[in-house]
């Protein structure tokens, strides 16, 4: 097939450079050179003992019962901690626990670290762990609970030691528990906590969940090594151009999840450095699986036909400027247990032909997403819109602002939609976690809208459950490989890609050890100058 210089087939209307790169590349460069006044950005440079973080998503809470946005985890874990954490090389590290081992196939023995205390001076207890699990389970629509094949129960042994028991083996429970942040039992609730007491290196001195602005200070009761930075300012700055201006001027010290164009603007500038690593997050254009029987999108053949309309190579090259890779599986291949299951093929002629043959030649598709879900999101969506229109699909876009009601839409409680632009983090480093979270939906979970966009295939859920409970790693990976291929055959995504992890920092900020899970240990960061 011949292509014009933009990468699209000749004879079709390709998205213009202005459309493809608007906000993601072209227009942002001009905006970023303008003054910060009038934008939703911070004012005033941080002091010598203060670090200022500019987040692209509003930090609505300082726990993570519902929200697990990558950069927010850095701040949340600075206040509240888990028994374990995922460190470099996606390995499991001990935090509040100094022992965490499988002593039977369905029993893990855990011991709390001696002397761990909250910021109010009270000790972390076994009851706090048991209560945390109950509080996370009490939240409808929790991203994290969907990662667990089943939640463990807590059996106290002594003041520091307890067992985590499950009905079936959960071989990666130590990784899963890295996402359950612990709070005092008496003060924990089945909702997101914007302040309160934690065991982390910092305490909250002011919080405004409405604006996403927080101030943190060193926890004087911290049980570990004292952080080098005394104060942390957290700001929600939705406009990327404003974040870029602010980090260039020194008003912000660190900005996360930046677009390729912004990275190019900042590359080599005096006083600014970029941190990069490969990512474990998948960004998807995921179909709505709550469509009734008989709807075109309930047919996997229609979903497959639509995918032929998307020129993923052009999106990666022209919009994401090489900072991502097209997905070749249903989860990122960097995860342990992940396998290649297929590839996204661009063939608009085939898309038209198959849609017509399936009686879907005049299909309407509504795409929704929340601004800031992934870098260059608006540019990606605008390009996809034109690609679909080029094969006769009547496509439309609806963009939600952060803090809006997109969660209600995703859960099928508000308006109707067809494709969701969404990112799915994998906070354990293992494929079984994301597979369970996205594709382990059951009719029971769907009653409370605890499935991933209505994806319910009981046979796949059963196979995932069986694979996830397999203690022998070799056998588990073989089972996971087979079920991943079965998931691919259901054609869950219009398109998907794996972005690199990129953040920008001022050179006065040292020791930002960016992890593949797009987070870092704030307590290890230091300032110079």
Short mmCIF file of C-alpha atoms in Angstrom, two decimals:
data_model
loop_
_atom_site.label_atom_id
_atom_site.label_comp_id
_atom_site.label_asym_id
_atom_site.label_seq_id
_atom_site.Cartn_x
_atom_site.Cartn_y
_atom_site.Cartn_z
CA UNK A 1 0.00 0.00 0.00
CA UNK A 2 1.42 3.41 -0.96
CA UNK A 3 1.55 6.15 1.63
CA UNK A 4 1.97 9.88 1.52
CA UNK A 5 4.75 11.54 3.58
CA UNK A 6 2.50 11.76 6.64
CA UNK A 7 2.29 7.97 6.76
CA UNK A 8 -1.37 7.66 5.73
CA UNK A 9 -2.48 5.81 2.56
CA UNK A 10 -2.81 7.88 -0.57
CA UNK A 11 -6.38 8.55 -1.56
CA UNK A 12 -7.52 9.07 2.05
CA UNK A 13 -7.75 12.30 3.97
CA UNK A 14 -4.93 12.23 6.50
CA UNK A 15 -5.05 14.30 9.68
CA UNK A 16 -3.25 17.56 9.11
CA UNK A 17 -0.04 18.27 10.98
CA UNK A 18 -1.89 21.00 12.84
CA UNK A 19 -4.63 18.60 13.93
CA UNK A 20 -2.30 15.72 14.77
CA UNK A 21 0.07 17.77 16.86
CA UNK A 22 -2.25 20.35 18.37
CA UNK A 23 -1.71 20.50 22.15
CA UNK A 24 0.48 17.40 21.98
CA UNK A 25 3.28 19.06 20.05
CA UNK A 26 2.81 22.02 17.74
CA UNK A 27 0.56 24.39 19.66
CA UNK A 28 2.02 23.55 23.05
CA UNK A 29 5.41 24.82 21.99
CA UNK A 30 3.99 28.27 21.44
CA UNK A 31 1.90 28.23 24.59
CA UNK A 32 4.82 27.17 26.70
CA UNK A 33 6.69 30.35 25.82
CA UNK A 34 3.89 32.58 27.09
CA UNK A 35 3.61 34.03 30.59
CA UNK A 36 2.29 31.91 33.43
CA UNK A 37 -0.12 34.65 34.52
CA UNK A 38 -3.71 33.64 34.00
CA UNK A 39 -2.89 29.92 33.99
CA UNK A 40 -3.70 27.44 36.73
CA UNK A 41 -0.12 27.22 37.88
CA UNK A 42 1.84 27.88 41.06
CA UNK A 43 3.25 31.26 41.95
CA UNK A 44 6.52 31.90 43.72
CA UNK A 45 9.65 29.74 43.63
CA UNK A 46 10.06 27.22 46.46
CA UNK A 47 12.47 28.03 49.26
CA UNK A 48 15.86 26.37 49.81
CA UNK A 49 14.43 23.58 51.97
CA UNK A 50 11.21 23.09 49.99
CA UNK A 51 10.50 21.03 46.89
CA UNK A 52 7.53 21.90 44.67
CA UNK A 53 5.82 19.18 42.62
CA UNK A 54 3.48 19.93 39.71
CA UNK A 55 1.06 17.07 39.00
CA UNK A 56 -0.94 16.64 35.82
CA UNK A 57 -3.79 14.97 37.72
CA UNK A 58 -5.57 16.37 40.75
CA UNK A 59 -4.51 14.66 43.96
CA UNK A 60 -7.95 14.19 45.45
CA UNK A 61 -6.78 12.12 48.41
CA UNK A 62 -3.75 10.97 50.34
CA UNK A 63 -4.71 7.34 50.22
CA UNK A 64 -5.44 5.30 47.12
CA UNK A 65 -8.65 3.40 47.65
CA UNK A 66 -9.98 4.66 44.32
CA UNK A 67 -7.20 6.65 42.68
CA UNK A 68 -3.93 5.09 41.65
CA UNK A 69 -2.55 7.74 39.32
CA UNK A 70 1.16 7.06 39.03
CA UNK A 71 2.63 10.38 40.10
CA UNK A 72 0.11 10.70 42.93
CA UNK A 73 1.48 7.48 44.43
CA UNK A 74 4.78 9.25 45.08
CA UNK A 75 2.99 11.73 47.36
CA UNK A 76 0.56 9.24 48.89
CA UNK A 77 3.36 6.90 49.95
CA UNK A 78 5.24 9.78 51.52
CA UNK A 79 2.37 10.04 54.03
CA UNK A 80 0.99 6.49 54.22
CA UNK A 81 2.94 3.30 53.75
CA UNK A 82 2.28 -0.33 52.93
CA UNK A 83 3.81 -3.55 54.19
CA UNK A 84 5.90 -3.78 51.01
CA UNK A 85 6.68 -1.75 47.90
CA UNK A 86 7.76 -2.38 44.33
CA UNK A 87 11.32 -1.17 43.84
CA UNK A 88 13.97 -1.15 41.15
CA UNK A 89 13.77 -3.99 38.66
CA UNK A 90 10.15 -4.53 39.75
CA UNK A 91 11.37 -6.39 42.84
CA UNK A 92 9.47 -6.53 46.12
CA UNK A 93 10.97 -4.60 49.03
CA UNK A 94 9.95 -4.64 52.69
CA UNK A 95 8.60 -1.42 54.28
CA UNK A 96 6.36 -1.72 57.36
CA UNK A 97 7.07 -5.45 57.45
CA UNK A 98 10.47 -6.98 58.11
CA UNK A 99 9.21 -10.45 57.21
CA UNK A 100 6.76 -11.42 54.46
CA UNK A 101 6.98 -14.99 53.24
CA UNK A 102 4.77 -17.79 51.99
CA UNK A 103 4.84 -20.49 54.66
CA UNK A 104 2.02 -22.55 53.12
CA UNK A 105 0.34 -22.34 49.70
CA UNK A 106 -2.56 -20.40 51.23
CA UNK A 107 -0.76 -18.78 54.16
CA UNK A 108 1.79 -15.99 54.35
CA UNK A 109 3.57 -15.13 57.58
CA UNK A 110 4.14 -11.41 58.10
CA UNK A 111 5.90 -9.55 60.89
CA UNK A 112 5.67 -5.81 61.43
CA UNK A 113 8.97 -4.01 61.72
CA UNK A 114 9.91 -3.26 65.31
CA UNK A 115 9.28 0.35 66.31
CA UNK A 116 7.17 1.51 63.35
CA UNK A 117 4.94 4.37 64.45
CA UNK A 118 2.46 6.85 63.05
CA UNK A 119 2.96 10.59 63.09
CA UNK A 120 0.91 10.83 66.31
CA UNK A 121 3.36 8.52 68.06
CA UNK A 122 1.08 5.47 68.22
CA UNK A 123 2.39 2.12 66.95
CA UNK A 124 1.35 0.41 63.73
CA UNK A 125 -0.64 -2.68 64.75
CA UNK A 126 -1.91 -5.92 63.28
CA UNK A 127 -5.46 -4.59 63.69
CA UNK A 128 -4.57 -1.66 61.42
CA UNK A 129 -3.66 -4.08 58.63
CA UNK A 130 -6.90 -6.04 59.03
CA UNK A 131 -8.95 -2.85 59.05
CA UNK A 132 -7.18 -1.47 55.97
CA UNK A 133 -8.16 -4.55 53.97
CA UNK A 134 -11.79 -4.18 55.07
CA UNK A 135 -11.86 -0.48 54.20
CA UNK A 136 -10.44 -1.04 50.71
CA UNK A 137 -12.97 -3.82 50.14
CA UNK A 138 -15.80 -1.48 51.15
CA UNK A 139 -15.24 0.93 48.26
CA UNK A 140 -17.25 0.32 45.07
CA UNK A 141 -15.36 0.72 41.82
CA UNK A 142 -11.93 0.29 43.42
CA UNK A 143 -9.15 -0.14 40.88
CA UNK A 144 -6.94 -1.86 43.44
CA UNK A 145 -9.36 -4.46 44.72
CA UNK A 146 -9.83 -5.65 41.16
CA UNK A 147 -6.16 -6.65 41.16
CA UNK A 148 -6.67 -9.24 43.90
CA UNK A 149 -7.92 -12.72 42.96
CA UNK A 150 -9.23 -12.67 46.53
CA UNK A 151 -8.57 -10.55 49.58
CA UNK A 152 -6.69 -12.24 52.41
CA UNK A 153 -7.92 -12.45 55.97
CA UNK A 154 -5.70 -11.53 58.92
CA UNK A 155 -4.95 -13.94 61.76
CA UNK A 156 -3.04 -12.41 64.62
CA UNK A 157 -0.18 -14.45 66.10
CA UNK A 158 1.32 -11.90 68.50
CA UNK A 159 1.68 -8.12 68.74
CA UNK A 160 3.85 -7.94 65.62
CA UNK A 161 3.23 -11.19 63.75
CA UNK A 162 0.20 -12.33 61.76
CA UNK A 163 -0.84 -14.64 58.98
CA UNK A 164 -2.49 -13.60 55.73
CA UNK A 165 -4.76 -16.45 54.67
CA UNK A 166 -6.54 -17.05 51.39
CA UNK A 167 -8.85 -19.83 50.21
CA UNK A 168 -6.69 -20.41 47.15
CA UNK A 169 -2.98 -19.74 46.63
CA UNK A 170 -2.09 -16.16 45.71
CA UNK A 171 1.61 -16.48 44.80
CA UNK A 172 2.19 -12.73 44.37
CA UNK A 173 0.42 -11.57 47.53
CA UNK A 174 3.57 -9.79 48.73
CA UNK A 175 3.45 -7.67 45.56
CA UNK A 176 -0.28 -7.04 45.78
CA UNK A 177 -0.07 -5.87 49.39
CA UNK A 178 2.34 -3.14 48.30
CA UNK A 179 -0.79 -1.23 47.27
CA UNK A 180 -2.71 -1.40 50.55
CA UNK A 181 -1.72 1.72 52.50
CA UNK A 182 -2.05 1.37 56.26
CA UNK A 183 -3.82 3.86 58.56
CA UNK A 184 -4.80 3.64 62.24
CA UNK A 185 -7.83 1.36 62.51
CA UNK A 186 -9.90 3.85 64.52
CA UNK A 187 -9.42 6.57 61.90
CA UNK A 188 -9.74 4.53 58.72
CA UNK A 189 -12.94 4.61 56.67
CA UNK A 190 -14.20 3.08 53.40
CA UNK A 191 -13.50 6.30 51.54
CA UNK A 192 -10.51 8.26 50.35
CA UNK A 193 -8.66 10.12 53.09
CA UNK A 194 -7.30 13.58 52.21
CA UNK A 195 -5.43 14.09 55.48
CA UNK A 196 -4.97 12.25 58.71
CA UNK A 197 -2.32 10.13 60.35
CA UNK A 198 0.23 8.02 58.50
CA UNK A 199 3.52 6.22 59.13
CA UNK A 200 5.40 7.85 56.24
CA UNK A 201 8.30 10.31 56.30
CA UNK A 202 5.97 13.30 55.86
CA UNK A 203 2.82 14.66 57.49
CA UNK A 204 0.11 16.80 55.93
CA UNK A 205 0.15 20.41 57.13
CA UNK A 206 -2.54 21.66 54.76
CA UNK A 207 -4.83 19.98 52.25
CA UNK A 208 -7.33 21.15 49.66
CA UNK A 209 -8.66 18.17 47.74
CA UNK A 210 -10.80 20.49 45.62
CA UNK A 211 -7.80 22.28 44.13
CA UNK A 212 -5.36 19.40 44.53
CA UNK A 213 -2.97 21.52 46.61
CA UNK A 214 -1.18 20.09 49.62
CA UNK A 215 1.67 21.02 51.92
CA UNK A 216 3.77 18.39 53.65
CA UNK A 217 6.42 18.63 56.35
CA UNK A 218 8.85 16.11 57.82
CA UNK A 219 7.20 13.66 60.22
CA UNK A 220 9.06 14.12 63.55
CA UNK A 221 7.94 10.64 64.64
CA UNK A 222 9.17 8.92 61.48
CA UNK A 223 10.59 5.50 62.29
CA UNK A 224 13.05 5.49 59.38
CA UNK A 225 15.82 7.72 58.13
CA UNK A 226 14.89 11.39 58.25
CA UNK A 227 14.18 12.86 54.78
CA UNK A 228 16.67 15.39 53.44
CA UNK A 229 13.94 17.81 52.29
CA UNK A 230 12.00 19.59 55.05
CA UNK A 231 8.86 20.64 53.15
CA UNK A 232 6.95 19.53 50.06
CA UNK A 233 4.47 21.59 48.08
CA UNK A 234 2.09 19.75 45.77
CA UNK A 235 0.23 21.62 43.04
CA UNK A 236 -2.29 20.48 40.46
CA UNK A 237 -1.42 22.26 37.20
CA UNK A 238 -3.70 20.88 34.46
CA UNK A 239 -2.20 22.76 31.52
CA UNK A 240 1.04 21.17 30.41
CA UNK A 241 2.23 24.43 28.92
CA UNK A 242 1.94 25.98 32.39
CA UNK A 243 3.88 23.13 33.97
CA UNK A 244 6.64 23.51 31.39
CA UNK A 245 6.87 27.26 31.96
CA UNK A 246 6.94 26.74 35.72
CA UNK A 247 9.74 24.18 35.70
CA UNK A 248 11.77 26.36 33.32
CA UNK A 249 11.37 29.36 35.59
CA UNK A 250 12.04 27.42 38.79
CA UNK A 251 8.52 27.82 40.22
CA UNK A 252 8.16 24.03 40.07
CA UNK A 253 10.94 21.56 40.79
CA UNK A 254 9.45 18.40 39.28
CA UNK A 255 6.75 17.79 36.68
CA UNK A 256 5.50 14.35 35.67
CA UNK A 257 4.02 12.59 32.65
CA UNK A 258 5.11 15.12 30.04
CA UNK A 259 4.50 14.89 26.32
CA UNK A 260 7.30 14.19 23.85
CA UNK A 261 7.13 17.77 22.56
CA UNK A 262 7.56 19.21 26.05
CA UNK A 263 10.49 16.87 26.61
CA UNK A 264 12.08 18.23 23.44
CA UNK A 265 11.56 21.80 24.64
CA UNK A 266 13.21 21.05 27.96
CA UNK A 267 16.05 18.90 26.66
CA UNK A 268 19.41 20.56 27.22
CA UNK A 269 18.02 23.69 28.91
CA UNK A 270 20.21 25.10 31.69
CA UNK A 271 18.89 24.10 35.09
CA UNK A 272 16.57 21.33 33.82
CA UNK A 273 17.10 17.59 33.44
CA UNK A 274 14.91 14.76 32.14
CA UNK A 275 14.47 11.36 33.79
CA UNK A 276 13.35 8.43 31.62
CA UNK A 277 12.69 4.74 32.01
CA UNK A 278 10.67 2.06 30.30
CA UNK A 279 7.09 1.84 31.53
CA UNK A 280 4.68 -0.82 32.73
CA UNK A 281 1.55 1.19 32.00
CA UNK A 282 -0.70 0.39 29.06
CA UNK A 283 -2.71 3.19 27.46
CA UNK A 284 -5.79 1.96 25.67
CA UNK A 285 -8.74 2.91 23.56
CA UNK A 286 -10.91 0.34 25.32
CA UNK A 287 -14.34 -0.72 24.06
CA UNK A 288 -17.47 -0.46 26.19
CA UNK A 289 -18.44 -4.05 27.00
CA UNK A 290 -21.79 -3.08 28.47
CA UNK A 291 -23.40 -2.90 25.05
CA UNK A 292 -26.58 -4.98 24.73
CA UNK A 293 -26.68 -8.10 22.61
CA UNK A 294 -27.29 -7.12 19.02
CA UNK A 295 -25.35 -3.87 19.23
CA UNK A 296 -22.56 -3.77 16.61
CA UNK A 297 -19.87 -3.28 19.25
CA UNK A 298 -21.00 -6.42 21.08
CA UNK A 299 -19.58 -8.32 18.08
CA UNK A 300 -15.78 -8.95 18.27
CA UNK A 301 -15.66 -8.97 14.47
CA UNK A 302 -16.85 -5.35 14.42
CA UNK A 303 -14.34 -4.39 17.09
CA UNK A 304 -11.58 -6.01 15.06
CA UNK A 305 -12.73 -4.28 11.87
CA UNK A 306 -12.58 -0.88 13.58
CA UNK A 307 -9.01 -1.50 14.71
CA UNK A 308 -7.88 -1.70 11.07
CA UNK A 309 -8.77 1.99 10.71
CA UNK A 310 -6.11 3.10 13.20
CA UNK A 311 -2.63 3.87 11.90
CA UNK A 312 -0.70 3.15 15.07
CA UNK A 313 2.68 3.64 13.42
CA UNK A 314 1.73 7.19 12.44
CA UNK A 315 0.41 7.94 15.92
CA UNK A 316 3.64 6.74 17.53
CA UNK A 317 5.80 8.57 14.99
CA UNK A 318 3.94 11.85 14.47
CA UNK A 319 1.99 12.39 17.70
CA UNK A 320 3.98 10.55 20.34
CA UNK A 321 7.24 11.25 18.44
CA UNK A 322 8.72 7.85 19.18
CA UNK A 323 8.20 7.98 22.96
CA UNK A 324 5.98 4.90 23.01
CA UNK A 325 5.53 1.51 21.38
CA UNK A 326 2.40 -0.05 19.98
CA UNK A 327 1.13 -2.79 22.26
CA UNK A 328 1.81 -6.33 21.10
CA UNK A 329 -0.17 -7.98 23.83
CA UNK A 330 -3.00 -7.36 26.23
CA UNK A 331 -0.52 -6.20 28.91
CA UNK A 332 2.93 -4.55 28.67
CA UNK A 333 5.63 -7.05 27.69
CA UNK A 334 7.94 -5.71 30.42
CA UNK A 335 5.79 -7.45 33.03
CA UNK A 336 6.74 -10.86 34.29
CA UNK A 337 4.50 -13.46 32.69
CA UNK A 338 3.50 -11.28 29.72
CA UNK A 339 3.54 -12.68 26.16
CA UNK A 340 3.04 -11.34 22.65
CA UNK A 341 -0.46 -12.09 21.46
CA UNK A 342 -0.78 -10.10 18.24
CA UNK A 343 -0.30 -6.73 16.64
CA UNK A 344 -2.46 -3.81 15.54
CA UNK A 345 -2.63 -3.79 11.72
CA UNK A 346 -3.47 -0.66 9.71
CA UNK A 347 -5.62 -1.47 6.68
CA UNK A 348 -8.43 1.08 6.11
CA UNK A 349 -9.65 -0.72 3.02
CA UNK A 350 -10.13 -3.88 5.04
CA UNK A 351 -11.86 -1.87 7.77
CA UNK A 352 -14.41 -0.49 5.30
CA UNK A 353 -15.02 -3.87 3.68
CA UNK A 354 -15.45 -5.79 6.94
CA UNK A 355 -17.70 -3.14 8.50
CA UNK A 356 -19.94 -3.15 5.43
CA UNK A 357 -20.10 -6.96 5.40
CA UNK A 358 -21.11 -6.96 9.07
CA UNK A 359 -23.84 -4.39 8.53
CA UNK A 360 -21.91 -1.71 10.41
CA UNK A 361 -20.96 0.52 7.50
CA UNK A 362 -22.72 3.54 9.02
CA UNK A 363 -21.56 3.02 12.60
CA UNK A 364 -21.53 5.84 15.17
CA UNK A 365 -18.74 5.79 17.77
CA UNK A 366 -18.42 8.09 20.78
CA UNK A 367 -14.97 8.30 22.36
CA UNK A 368 -14.58 9.66 25.89
CA UNK A 369 -11.53 10.36 28.05
CA UNK A 370 -10.29 12.51 30.89
CA UNK A 371 -7.77 15.22 30.11
CA UNK A 372 -4.29 14.23 31.25
CA UNK A 373 -4.99 10.50 31.14
CA UNK A 374 -1.79 10.09 29.11
CA UNK A 375 0.67 12.41 27.34
CA UNK A 376 -0.65 14.03 24.14
CA UNK A 377 -4.10 12.57 24.85
CA UNK A 378 -6.01 15.27 22.98
CA UNK A 379 -3.79 14.97 19.92
CA UNK A 380 -4.13 11.19 19.89
CA UNK A 381 -7.92 11.43 20.12
CA UNK A 382 -8.21 14.02 17.36
CA UNK A 383 -6.08 11.90 15.03
CA UNK A 384 -8.08 8.76 15.84
CA UNK A 385 -11.29 10.70 15.15
CA UNK A 386 -10.15 11.52 11.62
CA UNK A 387 -8.90 7.98 11.00
CA UNK A 388 -12.32 6.57 11.89
CA UNK A 389 -14.10 9.15 9.78
CA UNK A 390 -11.85 8.21 6.87
CA UNK A 391 -13.43 4.73 6.82
CA UNK A 392 -16.98 6.03 7.12
CA UNK A 393 -17.44 5.82 10.88
CA UNK A 394 -19.36 8.75 12.40
CA UNK A 395 -17.04 9.38 15.31
CA UNK A 396 -17.30 12.03 18.04
CA UNK A 397 -15.22 13.02 21.06
CA UNK A 398 -16.16 13.99 24.61
CA UNK A 399 -13.38 15.18 26.88
CA UNK A 400 -13.78 15.32 30.67
CA UNK A 401 -11.82 17.63 32.89
CA UNK A 402 -9.98 16.18 35.90
CA UNK A 403 -12.23 16.01 38.93
CA UNK A 404 -15.32 15.55 36.76
CA UNK A 405 -17.75 12.65 36.68
CA UNK A 406 -16.03 10.36 34.16
CA UNK A 407 -15.92 7.61 36.80
CA UNK A 408 -19.73 7.50 36.73
CA UNK A 409 -19.62 7.18 32.94
CA UNK A 410 -17.01 4.43 33.08
CA UNK A 411 -19.16 2.48 35.51
CA UNK A 412 -22.20 2.75 33.25
CA UNK A 413 -24.08 4.91 35.75
CA UNK A 414 -24.31 8.05 33.61
CA UNK A 415 -24.19 8.58 29.83
CA UNK A 416 -23.51 6.10 27.06
CA UNK A 417 -20.18 5.82 25.21
CA UNK A 418 -18.39 3.41 22.91
CA UNK A 419 -14.62 3.78 23.41
CA UNK A 420 -12.73 4.97 26.50
CA UNK A 421 -9.29 6.51 26.39
CA UNK A 422 -7.74 5.10 29.52
CA UNK A 423 -4.43 4.24 31.12
CA UNK A 424 -3.94 1.18 33.29
CA UNK A 425 -1.04 1.12 35.70
CA UNK A 426 0.46 -2.16 36.84
CA UNK A 427 1.67 -1.50 40.37
CA UNK A 428 3.04 -5.00 41.04
CA UNK A 429 5.27 -5.65 38.03
CA UNK A 430 3.50 -8.93 37.26
CA UNK A 431 1.19 -9.65 34.32
CA UNK A 432 -1.30 -11.60 36.41
CA UNK A 433 -2.17 -8.43 38.34
CA UNK A 434 -3.24 -6.40 35.34
CA UNK A 435 -4.88 -9.40 33.72
CA UNK A 436 -6.93 -9.97 36.84
CA UNK A 437 -7.80 -6.28 37.16
CA UNK A 438 -8.85 -5.73 33.56
CA UNK A 439 -10.10 -9.09 32.38
CA UNK A 440 -11.16 -10.96 35.52
CA UNK A 441 -14.66 -9.50 35.59
CA UNK A 442 -17.57 -11.67 36.74
CA UNK A 443 -21.36 -11.15 36.79
CA UNK A 444 -21.10 -10.69 40.57
CA UNK A 445 -18.50 -7.93 40.21
CA UNK A 446 -20.55 -6.26 37.50
CA UNK A 447 -23.48 -5.85 39.90
CA UNK A 448 -21.36 -3.33 41.84
CA UNK A 449 -19.65 -2.03 38.70
CA UNK A 450 -16.34 -3.48 39.87
CA UNK A 451 -15.44 -4.73 36.39
CA UNK A 452 -13.22 -3.07 33.83
CA UNK A 453 -15.63 -1.25 31.49
CA UNK A 454 -18.06 -4.16 31.74
CA UNK A 455 -15.60 -6.79 30.49
CA UNK A 456 -17.24 -10.02 31.69
CA UNK A 457 -16.25 -13.34 30.15
CA UNK A 458 -16.79 -16.02 32.83
CA UNK A 459 -14.55 -18.59 31.10
CA UNK A 460 -11.67 -16.12 30.88
CA UNK A 461 -12.19 -15.07 34.50
CA UNK A 462 -12.10 -18.71 35.58
CA UNK A 463 -8.91 -19.38 33.63
CA UNK A 464 -7.27 -16.28 35.08
CA UNK A 465 -8.26 -17.35 38.56
CA UNK A 466 -6.80 -20.79 37.97
CA UNK A 467 -3.55 -19.41 36.55
CA UNK A 468 -3.16 -16.82 39.30
CA UNK A 469 -3.52 -19.52 41.96
CA UNK A 470 -0.80 -21.73 40.46
CA UNK A 471 2.17 -21.88 42.84
CA UNK A 472 4.63 -23.30 40.30
CA UNK A 473 5.90 -20.33 38.31
CA UNK A 474 6.60 -22.23 35.09
CA UNK A 475 3.13 -23.75 35.03
CA UNK A 476 1.56 -20.42 36.01
CA UNK A 477 3.26 -18.60 33.14
CA UNK A 478 2.15 -21.28 30.66
CA UNK A 479 -1.46 -20.88 31.78
CA UNK A 480 -1.20 -17.08 31.70
CA UNK A 481 0.18 -17.19 28.14
CA UNK A 482 -2.80 -19.23 26.94
CA UNK A 483 -5.40 -16.99 28.55
CA UNK A 484 -3.72 -13.83 27.22
CA UNK A 485 -4.18 -15.14 23.70
CA UNK A 486 -7.83 -15.87 24.44
CA UNK A 487 -8.27 -12.30 25.70
CA UNK A 488 -6.68 -10.89 22.54
CA UNK A 489 -9.23 -12.81 20.46
CA UNK A 490 -12.05 -10.90 22.17
CA UNK A 491 -10.57 -7.70 20.67
CA UNK A 492 -10.93 -5.51 23.78
CA UNK A 493 -9.16 -2.43 22.36
CA UNK A 494 -9.47 -0.21 19.33
CA UNK A 495 -5.76 0.50 19.84
CA UNK A 496 -3.22 0.42 22.68
CA UNK A 497 0.33 1.58 23.31
CA UNK A 498 3.01 1.46 25.99
CA UNK A 499 4.49 4.90 26.81
CA UNK A 500 7.92 5.55 28.20
CA UNK A 501 8.05 7.11 31.66
CA UNK A 502 9.36 10.70 31.54
CA UNK A 503 9.58 13.47 34.12
CA UNK A 504 11.46 16.76 34.23
CA UNK A 505 13.28 18.18 37.25
CA UNK A 506 15.35 21.18 38.19
CA UNK A 507 19.03 20.34 38.55
CA UNK A 508 18.92 21.34 42.22
CA UNK A 509 16.79 18.22 42.75
CA UNK A 510 18.97 15.15 43.22
CA UNK A 511 18.46 11.41 43.64
CA UNK A 512 15.10 11.12 41.88
CA UNK A 513 15.29 7.39 41.21
CA UNK A 514 12.40 7.04 38.78
CA UNK A 515 10.91 3.55 38.78
CA UNK A 516 9.20 1.69 35.95
CA UNK A 517 5.93 2.09 37.84
CA UNK A 518 6.30 5.89 37.29
CA UNK A 519 6.92 6.69 40.93
CA UNK A 520 9.90 7.42 43.17
CA UNK A 521 10.80 7.54 46.84
CA UNK A 522 10.26 11.15 47.90
CA UNK A 523 12.17 10.58 51.17
CA UNK A 524 15.34 9.74 49.21
CA UNK A 525 15.29 12.98 47.19
CA UNK A 526 17.57 15.84 48.23
CA UNK A 527 18.16 19.44 47.19
CA UNK A 528 21.34 21.30 46.35
CA UNK A 529 21.41 25.07 46.28
#
